[in-house]
Amino acid sequence: MPKIGDIQLPDFPLLLAPMEDVSDPPFRALCKEQGADVVYTEFISSEGLIRDAAKSVMKLDIYEKERPVGIQIFGANLESMLQSVEIVEKSGPDIIDINFGCPVKKVVSKGAGAGILKDIDLMVSLTKAMVEHTKLPITVKTRLGWDSDSIKIVEVAERLQDVGCKAISIHGRTRVQMYKGEADWRPIAEVKNNQRMHIPIFGNGDVDSPEMAMKMRDEYGLDGAMIGRASIGYPWFFKEVKHYFKTGTHAAPPTMEERVDAARRHLQMAIDWKGEQLGVFETRRHYTNYFKGIPNFKEYRMKMVTSDHSVDVFEAFDEVMEKFGDFEFVS
Ligand SMILES: Cc1cc2nc3c(=O)[nH]c(=O)nc-3n(C[C@H](O)[C@H](O)[C@H](O)COP(=O)(O)O)c2cc1C
């Protein structure tokens, strides 16, 4: 069974992917409750952290109940990355993850995120320096390569392992692909099949059903799956995958009561954590999925996603429970 450093994980663990403005403490806690084995924070700027930028620092908060949790940081400057490791350590995460995969222009143009895929030597030396700077396990999340002509992930993974990286999550797309096309898991399987590799290799990209997770495990032989979009507004995804692995059948989808309860707790945790205004605003993106598939739901969804005050959103949840409490969801 895979281990990240000393952290023992179950067979084929499911990891919650780092997602900006999504993977915050309330959402991570819900995913953990529903079976995520490791959760990651959204990416945090090393430059922001060393300037003590409030927004970056707040992203370091973790709840005890979500462990094991990895804090993900990004940057391309050695000094800033090392200083931010020291800041991150104070929050007591179980893992520090380096983002070498973010494709967005403002990150890539500074040589960070997927930008570093153009300078593999720097990627390796940054990782090495960070490994040497902390006792916490360092993991890496990256993509296949910069573009389809420069996929060297087998060699890159080996070099990262050699400098002490404890696990690698690989999104099966190149930077140039951004989120287009289908994720290609074949190069990830090549990394895993390399006889020299002994650290866990987690696959990422397009796992949106229990069948896809099973395919990643059985056909591609990877050590675990990192799950992003399929979990947004649907933390039950982790439990459903595990149920499928165990029984070969699909779990019954969550009832309306479970959905309303999760939405309520999500909003309440978000408010407790970041205050009324931000809590209300940043939880909105989850509701569409929480309540997907209900006919004539627009009025209620609109109330949830346009109300500025939590009292109105909570009221919408009560109304939904009253009106649609018996609705039967199909998986
Ligand atoms: C809204 C959103 C925000 C994301 N933010 C991050 C991030 O902060 N760090 C990171 O490494 N990847 C980030 N990603 C990429 C995901 O972690 C993941 O690699 C990608 O979504 C593919 O996995 P999926 O098909 O399971 O969603 C983000 C993706 C989405 C959709």
Short mmCIF file of C-alpha atoms and ligand atoms in Angstrom, two decimals, residues 17-20 42-43 72 99 141 171 179 204-206 227-229, ligand 1:
data_model
loop_
_atom_site.label_atom_id
_atom_site.label_comp_id
_atom_site.label_asym_id
_atom_site.label_seq_id
_atom_site.Cartn_x
_atom_site.Cartn_y
_atom_site.Cartn_z
CA ALA A 17 -6.98 17.82 -6.09
CA PRO A 18 -5.80 21.31 -5.26
CA MET A 19 -8.32 23.72 -6.80
CA GLU A 20 -8.19 27.49 -6.57
CA GLU A 42 -5.44 25.32 -3.45
CA PHE A 43 -2.12 26.70 -4.70
CA GLN A 72 0.45 23.43 -2.15
CA ASN A 99 2.73 23.15 -8.06
CA LYS A 141 2.00 17.95 -8.93
CA HIS A 171 -2.24 15.47 -14.79
CA TYR A 179 -7.90 21.71 -20.12
CA ASN A 204 -5.03 12.92 -12.51
CA GLY A 205 -7.33 14.19 -15.21
CA ASP A 206 -10.90 13.30 -16.18
CA ILE A 227 -9.84 13.95 -8.30
CA GLY A 228 -10.73 17.52 -9.12
CA ARG A 229 -13.80 18.66 -11.03
C1 LIG B 1 -11.39 25.49 -10.55
C2 LIG B 1 -10.04 24.80 -10.64
C3 LIG B 1 -8.96 25.29 -9.91
C4 LIG B 1 -7.72 24.64 -9.98
N1 LIG B 1 -6.70 25.09 -9.18
C5 LIG B 1 -5.54 24.36 -9.10
C6 LIG B 1 -4.54 24.66 -8.13
O1 LIG B 1 -4.67 25.59 -7.34
N2 LIG B 1 -3.42 23.89 -8.13
C7 LIG B 1 -3.25 22.83 -8.98
O2 LIG B 1 -2.22 22.13 -8.91
N3 LIG B 1 -4.18 22.52 -9.90
C8 LIG B 1 -5.33 23.23 -9.94
N4 LIG B 1 -6.32 22.85 -10.81
C9 LIG B 1 -6.14 21.62 -11.62
C10 LIG B 1 -6.70 20.40 -10.87
O3 LIG B 1 -5.99 20.17 -9.68
C11 LIG B 1 -6.64 19.14 -11.76
O4 LIG B 1 -5.30 18.91 -12.12
C12 LIG B 1 -7.45 19.28 -13.03
O5 LIG B 1 -8.72 19.86 -12.77
C13 LIG B 1 -7.65 17.91 -13.72
O6 LIG B 1 -8.28 17.01 -12.85
P1 LIG B 1 -9.88 16.69 -12.98
O7 LIG B 1 -10.15 16.27 -14.40
O8 LIG B 1 -10.13 15.61 -11.97
O9 LIG B 1 -10.60 17.97 -12.66
C14 LIG B 1 -7.54 23.50 -10.81
C15 LIG B 1 -8.63 23.03 -11.56
C16 LIG B 1 -9.87 23.65 -11.47
C17 LIG B 1 -11.03 23.10 -12.27
#
